[in-house]
Amino acid sequence: MNSTNPNNKFPESALNNVFALVDCNNFYASCERLFNPKLEKKPVIVLSNNDGCVIARSNEAKATGIKMGAPAFEFKELITKHRVHVFSSNYALYGDISNRIMSILYELAPDVEVYSVDEAFLDLSKMKFEDLAAFAKKIRKTVKQWVGVPVSVGIGPTKTLAKIANHVAKKNPEYANIVNLCTIENTDNLFKTIPVSGIWGVGRAYSNFLMERGIHTVYDFKKSDENWVRKHMGVIGQKTLFELRGVSCLSLEAFAPDKKNICISRSFGTPLGSFEDLEQATSTFVTRAAEKLRLQKSCARAVFVFVMTNRFSNTPKYVNSTLIQLPVPTSITSEIIHHSLKGLKKIYRPGYKYKKTGIILSDLIPDDQLQYGIWDDLNRENFTGLMQVVDKINARVGQGAVKFAVQGTKKQWKMHQERLSPQYTSKWNELLTIKI
DNA sequence: TCTGGGGTCCTAGGACCC
DNA sequence: TCTGGGGTCCTAGGACCC
């Protein structure tokens, strides 16, 4: 390992830090409720693409026994029996609601790290200790009042502890969605009641590993030997251990770094057999990925293309992929499509029913560090200008307003979304109308 | 019938070099 | 009869997150 790797170093002590984690309660389900108040107190679930798996559940839905991440068809009976309201995922809606919530947090707190669509860390180190509880209440109240989504707030001296605090706040109604570990007398007693799997950074594999060795709770893990943890869980596990002991190893990252890979992939509603259909899907994926690429002002040096048949069915299976080095780092959609389709041709085999394909743009570099090849005969300036115009039109008129011919118009590969709610906040013709 | 999508980081081990 | 050692780079795979 590189000796300059900063990951080996821990601050001596960081007890003066205070972090908060603000996390939306059952976010997607709460978003669906916003425009549909009849759903209050009713079980609500949201499904993944193609209406496949359960990816969000209201508390009432959790109580019915519907499992997170499991295929929806396994719960058909429960859904009917408990009259669960089912929605296809509506990412345009959730993204917009998320932006509104985050902008409130930016307004209320000095330093914010948007960690995911429904979570943000706040650095409250500069805030007076006695003001923390009131501040957490203010966050909850403001977000609820201005946007309508309930949130939970966990506070602690490290990010990992703030995560745990949030976990406790959500699981135990008596805390009313706010837990501040800094003011709890004996956190060890609390930690004895939380399973080790509740720790941020301890997933399924590690929690099985730990439980087999008698480490069942957060408390057990916190008391584990540092070197043993380092040996079996690497530097990340060691950091987690330190964080649980109150030593801050993970700082607030206010600025999201550029992506190192950009991936677009989809499962198809109906499996595809023909090359033309896959070609249309693949070029559409490249188009979206290249938009994202240009948004962060990067160019890709390679593109990875993959295809696969349904891994669950008994039909003939085929999985293949190819990595294509682009002759010149580029963000020009047509150029990346050209190379991707060459790759697709290489791995396509007729006779299979393809369930999923995708592309990954990789080896990304900032677009101001380009080195053009000597034999490059493409007029890059013209194409870059064209891309800017296309991006502008699509941003204004709507995604896909201007397309490449190869993307086709039939969209054979479209998803199943039988229970999609309207884009209440981001499409003019789907705005909510209220009759008075 | 029906099983998501998009990311990151770390580590071990092989290739290669001197 | 002998068969080094240290370093870098790359990749695949495994872990995690939401």
Tab-separated table of N, CA and C in Angstrom, chain A residues 161-288:
chain	number	residue	atom	x	y	z
A	161	LEU	N	-21.920	7.867	14.172
A	161	LEU	CA	-22.806	7.973	15.334
A	161	LEU	C	-24.079	8.739	15.003
A	162	ALA	N	-23.983	9.729	14.134
A	162	ALA	CA	-25.189	10.451	13.705
A	162	ALA	C	-26.131	9.495	12.966
A	163	LYS	N	-25.522	8.591	12.182
A	163	LYS	CA	-26.307	7.577	11.474
A	163	LYS	C	-27.047	6.678	12.454
A	164	ILE	N	-26.319	6.238	13.472
A	164	ILE	CA	-26.936	5.379	14.483
A	164	ILE	C	-28.049	6.122	15.198
A	165	ALA	N	-27.791	7.368	15.526
A	165	ALA	CA	-28.801	8.175	16.214
A	165	ALA	C	-30.061	8.256	15.353
A	166	ASN	N	-29.864	8.443	14.069
A	166	ASN	CA	-31.012	8.522	13.166
A	166	ASN	C	-31.779	7.200	13.139
A	167	HIS	N	-31.014	6.118	13.081
A	167	HIS	CA	-31.582	4.778	13.104
A	167	HIS	C	-32.476	4.610	14.342
A	168	VAL	N	-31.962	5.019	15.494
A	168	VAL	CA	-32.722	4.917	16.745
A	168	VAL	C	-33.966	5.812	16.676
A	169	ALA	N	-33.794	7.000	16.141
A	169	ALA	CA	-34.910	7.951	16.062
A	169	ALA	C	-36.060	7.382	15.245
A	170	LYS	N	-35.723	6.633	14.202
A	170	LYS	CA	-36.769	6.088	13.337
A	170	LYS	C	-37.448	4.866	13.943
A	171	LYS	N	-36.634	4.046	14.643
A	171	LYS	CA	-37.171	2.764	15.118
A	171	LYS	C	-37.994	2.912	16.386
A	172	ASN	N	-37.766	3.975	17.137
A	172	ASN	CA	-38.422	4.095	18.437
A	172	ASN	C	-39.289	5.335	18.498
A	173	PRO	N	-40.589	5.159	18.394
A	173	PRO	CA	-41.519	6.302	18.327
A	173	PRO	C	-41.382	7.254	19.510
A	174	GLU	N	-40.936	6.726	20.664
A	174	GLU	CA	-40.891	7.591	21.854
A	174	GLU	C	-39.911	8.755	21.697
A	175	TYR	N	-38.985	8.649	20.737
A	175	TYR	CA	-38.033	9.745	20.539
A	175	TYR	C	-38.579	10.849	19.630
A	176	ALA	N	-39.735	10.608	19.045
A	176	ALA	CA	-40.356	11.612	18.171
A	176	ALA	C	-39.412	12.063	17.053
A	177	ASN	N	-38.702	11.106	16.470
A	177	ASN	CA	-37.868	11.351	15.282
A	177	ASN	C	-36.628	12.208	15.501
A	178	ILE	N	-36.267	12.418	16.758
A	178	ILE	CA	-35.030	13.169	17.009
A	178	ILE	C	-34.230	12.474	18.115
A	179	VAL	N	-32.970	12.141	17.809
A	179	VAL	CA	-32.096	11.575	18.841
A	179	VAL	C	-30.758	12.300	18.796
A	180	ASN	N	-30.337	12.780	19.958
A	180	ASN	CA	-29.038	13.435	20.075
A	180	ASN	C	-28.152	12.608	21.006
A	181	LEU	N	-27.214	11.879	20.417
A	181	LEU	CA	-26.361	11.004	21.232
A	181	LEU	C	-25.462	11.791	22.167
A	182	CYS	N	-25.196	13.045	21.834
A	182	CYS	CA	-24.327	13.860	22.690
A	182	CYS	C	-24.939	14.088	24.071
A	183	THR	N	-26.250	13.967	24.169
A	183	THR	CA	-26.891	14.253	25.457
A	183	THR	C	-27.397	12.993	26.143
A	184	ILE	N	-27.139	11.828	25.544
A	184	ILE	CA	-27.586	10.596	26.190
A	184	ILE	C	-26.503	10.133	27.156
A	185	GLU	N	-26.901	9.891	28.401
A	185	GLU	CA	-25.960	9.590	29.478
A	185	GLU	C	-25.096	8.373	29.168
A	186	ASN	N	-25.747	7.260	28.954
A	186	ASN	CA	-25.006	6.022	28.758
A	186	ASN	C	-25.361	5.418	27.408
A	187	THR	N	-24.571	5.765	26.397
A	187	THR	CA	-24.889	5.272	25.058
A	187	THR	C	-24.646	3.767	24.961
A	188	ASP	N	-23.748	3.240	25.803
A	188	ASP	CA	-23.467	1.807	25.721
A	188	ASP	C	-24.720	0.970	25.975
A	189	ASN	N	-25.525	1.412	26.927
A	189	ASN	CA	-26.769	0.680	27.176
A	189	ASN	C	-27.653	0.672	25.945
A	190	LEU	N	-27.683	1.804	25.257
A	190	LEU	CA	-28.463	1.898	24.024
A	190	LEU	C	-27.850	0.992	22.956
A	191	PHE	N	-26.516	1.024	22.868
A	191	PHE	CA	-25.826	0.249	21.832
A	191	PHE	C	-25.988	-1.257	22.030
A	192	LYS	N	-26.245	-1.656	23.281
A	192	LYS	CA	-26.463	-3.088	23.536
A	192	LYS	C	-27.770	-3.572	22.915
A	193	THR	N	-28.651	-2.626	22.568
A	193	THR	CA	-29.962	-3.011	22.023
A	193	THR	C	-30.002	-2.936	20.495
A	194	ILE	N	-28.909	-2.467	19.871
A	194	ILE	CA	-28.929	-2.301	18.411
A	194	ILE	C	-28.079	-3.392	17.764
A	195	PRO	N	-28.643	-4.149	16.821
A	195	PRO	CA	-27.854	-5.206	16.172
A	195	PRO	C	-26.692	-4.620	15.380
A	196	VAL	N	-25.648	-5.414	15.260
A	196	VAL	CA	-24.430	-4.953	14.590
A	196	VAL	C	-24.709	-4.577	13.130
A	197	SER	N	-25.747	-5.178	12.563
A	197	SER	CA	-26.097	-4.871	11.176
A	197	SER	C	-26.640	-3.452	11.025
A	198	GLY	N	-26.946	-2.804	12.147
A	198	GLY	CA	-27.454	-1.435	12.094
A	198	GLY	C	-26.359	-0.398	11.935
A	199	ILE	N	-25.108	-0.860	11.917
A	199	ILE	CA	-23.989	0.081	11.786
A	199	ILE	C	-23.765	0.417	10.316
A	200	TRP	N	-23.591	1.684	10.042
A	200	TRP	CA	-23.273	2.171	8.703
A	200	TRP	C	-21.904	1.631	8.306
A	201	GLY	N	-21.843	0.812	7.276
A	201	GLY	CA	-20.570	0.229	6.854
A	201	GLY	C	-20.481	-1.255	7.183
A	202	VAL	N	-21.444	-1.752	7.932
A	202	VAL	CA	-21.502	-3.188	8.202
A	202	VAL	C	-22.701	-3.752	7.445
A	203	GLY	N	-22.408	-4.383	6.334
A	203	GLY	CA	-23.471	-4.943	5.500
A	203	GLY	C	-23.742	-6.386	5.859
A	204	ARG	N	-24.368	-7.095	4.935
A	204	ARG	CA	-24.790	-8.450	5.248
A	204	ARG	C	-23.619	-9.391	5.487
A	205	ALA	N	-22.609	-9.297	4.617
A	205	ALA	CA	-21.484	-10.216	4.735
A	205	ALA	C	-20.754	-10.028	6.070
A	206	TYR	N	-20.470	-8.773	6.408
A	206	TYR	CA	-19.754	-8.517	7.645
A	206	TYR	C	-20.615	-8.820	8.870
A	207	SER	N	-21.908	-8.529	8.797
A	207	SER	CA	-22.682	-8.793	10.019
A	207	SER	C	-22.790	-10.304	10.253
A	208	ASN	N	-22.885	-11.101	9.181
A	208	ASN	CA	-22.855	-12.553	9.375
A	208	ASN	C	-21.522	-12.993	9.967
A	209	PHE	N	-20.450	-12.442	9.394
A	209	PHE	CA	-19.102	-12.765	9.864
A	209	PHE	C	-18.964	-12.436	11.354
A	210	LEU	N	-19.429	-11.251	11.736
A	210	LEU	CA	-19.280	-10.816	13.127
A	210	LEU	C	-20.140	-11.649	14.070
A	211	MET	N	-21.369	-11.930	13.644
A	211	MET	CA	-22.270	-12.671	14.536
A	211	MET	C	-21.778	-14.093	14.758
A	212	GLU	N	-21.161	-14.665	13.708
A	212	GLU	CA	-20.592	-16.008	13.889
A	212	GLU	C	-19.495	-16.004	14.953
A	213	ARG	N	-18.918	-14.844	15.200
A	213	ARG	CA	-17.853	-14.743	16.197
A	213	ARG	C	-18.333	-14.095	17.487
A	214	GLY	N	-19.639	-14.091	17.670
A	214	GLY	CA	-20.189	-13.639	18.949
A	214	GLY	C	-20.371	-12.138	19.070
A	215	ILE	N	-20.163	-11.415	17.977
A	215	ILE	CA	-20.346	-9.962	18.028
A	215	ILE	C	-21.724	-9.651	17.450
A	216	HIS	N	-22.659	-9.398	18.348
A	216	HIS	CA	-24.052	-9.273	17.916
A	216	HIS	C	-24.567	-7.844	17.910
A	217	THR	N	-24.042	-7.014	18.796
A	217	THR	CA	-24.607	-5.669	18.930
A	217	THR	C	-23.565	-4.604	18.606
A	218	VAL	N	-24.062	-3.387	18.480
A	218	VAL	CA	-23.167	-2.246	18.266
A	218	VAL	C	-22.159	-2.171	19.411
A	219	TYR	N	-22.649	-2.437	20.608
A	219	TYR	CA	-21.767	-2.409	21.790
A	219	TYR	C	-20.644	-3.438	21.644
A	220	ASP	N	-21.009	-4.673	21.261
A	220	ASP	CA	-19.991	-5.722	21.096
A	220	ASP	C	-18.912	-5.276	20.116
A	221	PHE	N	-19.366	-4.681	19.015
A	221	PHE	CA	-18.404	-4.269	17.991
A	221	PHE	C	-17.504	-3.154	18.495
A	222	LYS	N	-18.131	-2.217	19.196
A	222	LYS	CA	-17.376	-1.075	19.718
A	222	LYS	C	-16.248	-1.536	20.639
A	223	LYS	N	-16.482	-2.652	21.338
A	223	LYS	CA	-15.486	-3.169	22.279
A	223	LYS	C	-14.475	-4.107	21.621
A	224	SER	N	-14.627	-4.340	20.326
A	224	SER	CA	-13.746	-5.303	19.659
A	224	SER	C	-12.326	-4.762	19.533
A	225	ASP	N	-11.380	-5.700	19.360
A	225	ASP	CA	-9.976	-5.313	19.260
A	225	ASP	C	-9.711	-4.643	17.910
A	226	GLU	N	-9.052	-3.513	17.986
A	226	GLU	CA	-8.785	-2.685	16.806
A	226	GLU	C	-8.000	-3.442	15.726
A	227	ASN	N	-6.975	-4.173	16.147
A	227	ASN	CA	-6.139	-4.865	15.160
A	227	ASN	C	-6.880	-6.026	14.504
A	228	TRP	N	-7.690	-6.660	15.318
A	228	TRP	CA	-8.508	-7.755	14.780
A	228	TRP	C	-9.468	-7.219	13.726
A	229	VAL	N	-10.095	-6.096	14.025
A	229	VAL	CA	-11.026	-5.476	13.076
A	229	VAL	C	-10.277	-5.074	11.809
A	230	ARG	N	-9.129	-4.477	11.989
A	230	ARG	CA	-8.331	-4.046	10.840
A	230	ARG	C	-7.983	-5.244	9.954
A	231	LYS	N	-7.633	-6.341	10.600
A	231	LYS	CA	-7.224	-7.516	9.847
A	231	LYS	C	-8.382	-8.090	9.030
A	232	HIS	N	-9.555	-8.141	9.618
A	232	HIS	CA	-10.676	-8.819	8.959
A	232	HIS	C	-11.601	-7.892	8.180
A	233	MET	N	-11.578	-6.613	8.505
A	233	MET	CA	-12.512	-5.705	7.826
A	233	MET	C	-11.803	-4.533	7.162
A	234	GLY	N	-10.482	-4.598	7.137
A	234	GLY	CA	-9.737	-3.578	6.416
A	234	GLY	C	-9.809	-2.210	7.053
A	235	VAL	N	-9.292	-1.261	6.327
A	235	VAL	CA	-9.180	0.092	6.870
A	235	VAL	C	-10.562	0.730	7.067
A	236	ILE	N	-11.510	0.329	6.229
A	236	ILE	CA	-12.856	0.903	6.359
A	236	ILE	C	-13.499	0.444	7.661
A	237	GLY	N	-13.330	-0.851	7.959
A	237	GLY	CA	-13.867	-1.385	9.204
A	237	GLY	C	-13.230	-0.699	10.409
A	238	GLN	N	-11.943	-0.446	10.301
A	238	GLN	CA	-11.239	0.207	11.403
A	238	GLN	C	-11.754	1.629	11.615
A	239	LYS	N	-11.992	2.308	10.540
A	239	LYS	CA	-12.542	3.664	10.656
A	239	LYS	C	-13.912	3.644	11.314
A	240	THR	N	-14.717	2.678	10.897
A	240	THR	CA	-16.046	2.553	11.494
A	240	THR	C	-15.928	2.370	13.010
A	241	LEU	N	-14.993	1.512	13.405
A	241	LEU	CA	-14.772	1.256	14.833
A	241	LEU	C	-14.397	2.548	15.556
A	242	PHE	N	-13.457	3.286	14.979
A	242	PHE	CA	-13.037	4.555	15.593
A	242	PHE	C	-14.201	5.523	15.700
A	243	GLU	N	-14.972	5.582	14.634
A	243	GLU	CA	-16.109	6.515	14.630
A	243	GLU	C	-17.115	6.175	15.732
A	244	LEU	N	-17.308	4.870	15.940
A	244	LEU	CA	-18.239	4.450	16.998
A	244	LEU	C	-17.728	4.867	18.368
A	245	ARG	N	-16.398	4.956	18.485
A	245	ARG	CA	-15.801	5.351	19.768
A	245	ARG	C	-15.720	6.862	19.902
A	246	GLY	N	-16.231	7.554	18.893
A	246	GLY	CA	-16.317	9.011	19.014
A	246	GLY	C	-15.200	9.770	18.339
A	247	VAL	N	-14.302	9.040	17.654
A	247	VAL	CA	-13.205	9.706	16.954
A	247	VAL	C	-13.611	9.900	15.497
A	248	SER	N	-13.744	11.123	15.100
A	248	SER	CA	-14.252	11.417	13.764
A	248	SER	C	-13.185	11.139	12.699
A	249	CYS	N	-13.482	10.226	11.802
A	249	CYS	CA	-12.554	9.877	10.718
A	249	CYS	C	-13.124	10.261	9.352
A	250	LEU	N	-14.403	10.507	9.304
A	250	LEU	CA	-15.058	10.841	8.042
A	250	LEU	C	-15.537	12.275	8.124
A	251	SER	N	-14.987	13.107	7.260
A	251	SER	CA	-15.361	14.518	7.347
A	251	SER	C	-16.530	14.817	6.423
A	252	LEU	N	-17.104	15.980	6.634
A	252	LEU	CA	-18.226	16.403	5.808
A	252	LEU	C	-17.701	16.774	4.424
A	253	GLU	N	-18.346	16.228	3.387
A	253	GLU	CA	-17.916	16.560	2.030
A	253	GLU	C	-18.966	17.443	1.367
A	254	ALA	N	-18.729	18.724	1.490
A	254	ALA	CA	-19.737	19.680	1.030
A	254	ALA	C	-19.851	19.699	-0.497
A	255	PHE	N	-18.751	19.384	-1.184
A	255	PHE	CA	-18.794	19.419	-2.644
A	255	PHE	C	-18.694	18.008	-3.205
A	256	ALA	N	-19.703	17.627	-3.937
A	256	ALA	CA	-19.691	16.291	-4.520
A	256	ALA	C	-18.622	16.217	-5.597
A	257	PRO	N	-17.707	15.254	-5.489
A	257	PRO	CA	-16.687	15.117	-6.526
A	257	PRO	C	-17.318	14.633	-7.829
A	258	ASP	N	-16.623	14.882	-8.940
A	258	ASP	CA	-17.122	14.381	-10.227
A	258	ASP	C	-17.189	12.861	-10.204
A	259	LYS	N	-18.134	12.325	-10.939
A	259	LYS	CA	-18.252	10.874	-11.048
A	259	LYS	C	-17.052	10.294	-11.807
A	260	LYS	N	-16.661	9.099	-11.404
A	260	LYS	CA	-15.561	8.423	-12.095
A	260	LYS	C	-16.077	7.451	-13.137
A	261	ASN	N	-17.323	7.073	-12.974
A	261	ASN	CA	-17.997	6.222	-13.961
A	261	ASN	C	-19.413	6.735	-14.117
A	262	ILE	N	-19.945	6.607	-15.285
A	262	ILE	CA	-21.354	6.938	-15.495
A	262	ILE	C	-22.005	5.742	-16.172
A	263	CYS	N	-22.985	5.185	-15.490
A	263	CYS	CA	-23.618	3.949	-15.949
A	263	CYS	C	-25.092	4.189	-16.231
A	264	ILE	N	-25.552	3.719	-17.366
A	264	ILE	CA	-26.992	3.688	-17.629
A	264	ILE	C	-27.329	2.270	-18.073
A	265	SER	N	-28.234	1.640	-17.371
A	265	SER	CA	-28.651	0.299	-17.767
A	265	SER	C	-30.113	0.117	-17.397
A	266	ARG	N	-30.762	-0.762	-18.080
A	266	ARG	CA	-32.175	-1.027	-17.810
A	266	ARG	C	-32.497	-2.492	-18.058
A	267	SER	N	-33.438	-2.980	-17.263
A	267	SER	CA	-34.099	-4.234	-17.615
A	267	SER	C	-35.267	-3.874	-18.514
A	268	PHE	N	-35.594	-4.735	-19.427
A	268	PHE	CA	-36.677	-4.443	-20.354
A	268	PHE	C	-37.981	-5.026	-19.836
A	269	GLY	N	-39.068	-4.307	-20.134
A	269	GLY	CA	-40.375	-4.825	-19.768
A	269	GLY	C	-40.609	-6.171	-20.421
A	270	THR	N	-40.300	-6.245	-21.713
A	270	THR	CA	-40.393	-7.491	-22.465
A	270	THR	C	-39.017	-7.759	-23.050
A	271	PRO	N	-38.502	-8.972	-22.922
A	271	PRO	CA	-37.163	-9.260	-23.437
A	271	PRO	C	-37.067	-8.981	-24.933
A	272	LEU	N	-35.872	-8.593	-25.389
A	272	LEU	CA	-35.669	-8.229	-26.784
A	272	LEU	C	-34.799	-9.266	-27.482
A	273	GLY	N	-35.121	-9.569	-28.750
A	273	GLY	CA	-34.318	-10.523	-29.495
A	273	GLY	C	-33.531	-9.886	-30.618
A	274	SER	N	-34.079	-8.872	-31.264
A	274	SER	CA	-33.448	-8.367	-32.490
A	274	SER	C	-32.317	-7.395	-32.191
A	275	PHE	N	-31.347	-7.376	-33.084
A	275	PHE	CA	-30.222	-6.467	-32.915
A	275	PHE	C	-30.696	-5.019	-32.968
A	276	GLU	N	-31.655	-4.751	-33.835
A	276	GLU	CA	-32.130	-3.370	-34.000
A	276	GLU	C	-32.699	-2.828	-32.684
A	277	ASP	N	-33.458	-3.658	-31.970
A	277	ASP	CA	-34.021	-3.195	-30.703
A	277	ASP	C	-32.919	-2.891	-29.689
A	278	LEU	N	-31.931	-3.781	-29.621
A	278	LEU	CA	-30.837	-3.563	-28.681
A	278	LEU	C	-30.040	-2.320	-29.066
A	279	GLU	N	-29.920	-2.127	-30.364
A	279	GLU	CA	-29.203	-0.977	-30.888
A	279	GLU	C	-29.892	0.328	-30.435
A	280	GLN	N	-31.203	0.322	-30.524
A	280	GLN	CA	-31.957	1.515	-30.117
A	280	GLN	C	-31.815	1.766	-28.620
A	281	ALA	N	-31.933	0.697	-27.852
A	281	ALA	CA	-31.808	0.844	-26.402
A	281	ALA	C	-30.411	1.345	-26.054
A	282	THR	N	-29.394	0.676	-26.611
A	282	THR	CA	-28.015	1.031	-26.280
A	282	THR	C	-27.718	2.479	-26.639
A	283	SER	N	-28.157	2.919	-27.823
A	283	SER	CA	-27.840	4.301	-28.184
A	283	SER	C	-28.606	5.296	-27.319
A	284	THR	N	-29.776	4.907	-26.864
A	284	THR	CA	-30.505	5.792	-25.942
A	284	THR	C	-29.770	5.889	-24.602
A	285	PHE	N	-29.238	4.767	-24.131
A	285	PHE	CA	-28.481	4.791	-22.872
A	285	PHE	C	-27.243	5.666	-23.017
A	286	VAL	N	-26.547	5.513	-24.153
A	286	VAL	CA	-25.352	6.325	-24.383
A	286	VAL	C	-25.727	7.809	-24.391
A	287	THR	N	-26.841	8.117	-25.024
A	287	THR	CA	-27.267	9.517	-25.106
A	287	THR	C	-27.441	10.121	-23.715
A	288	ARG	N	-28.113	9.381	-22.830
A	288	ARG	CA	-28.322	9.892	-21.468
A	288	ARG	C	-27.021	10.002	-20.705
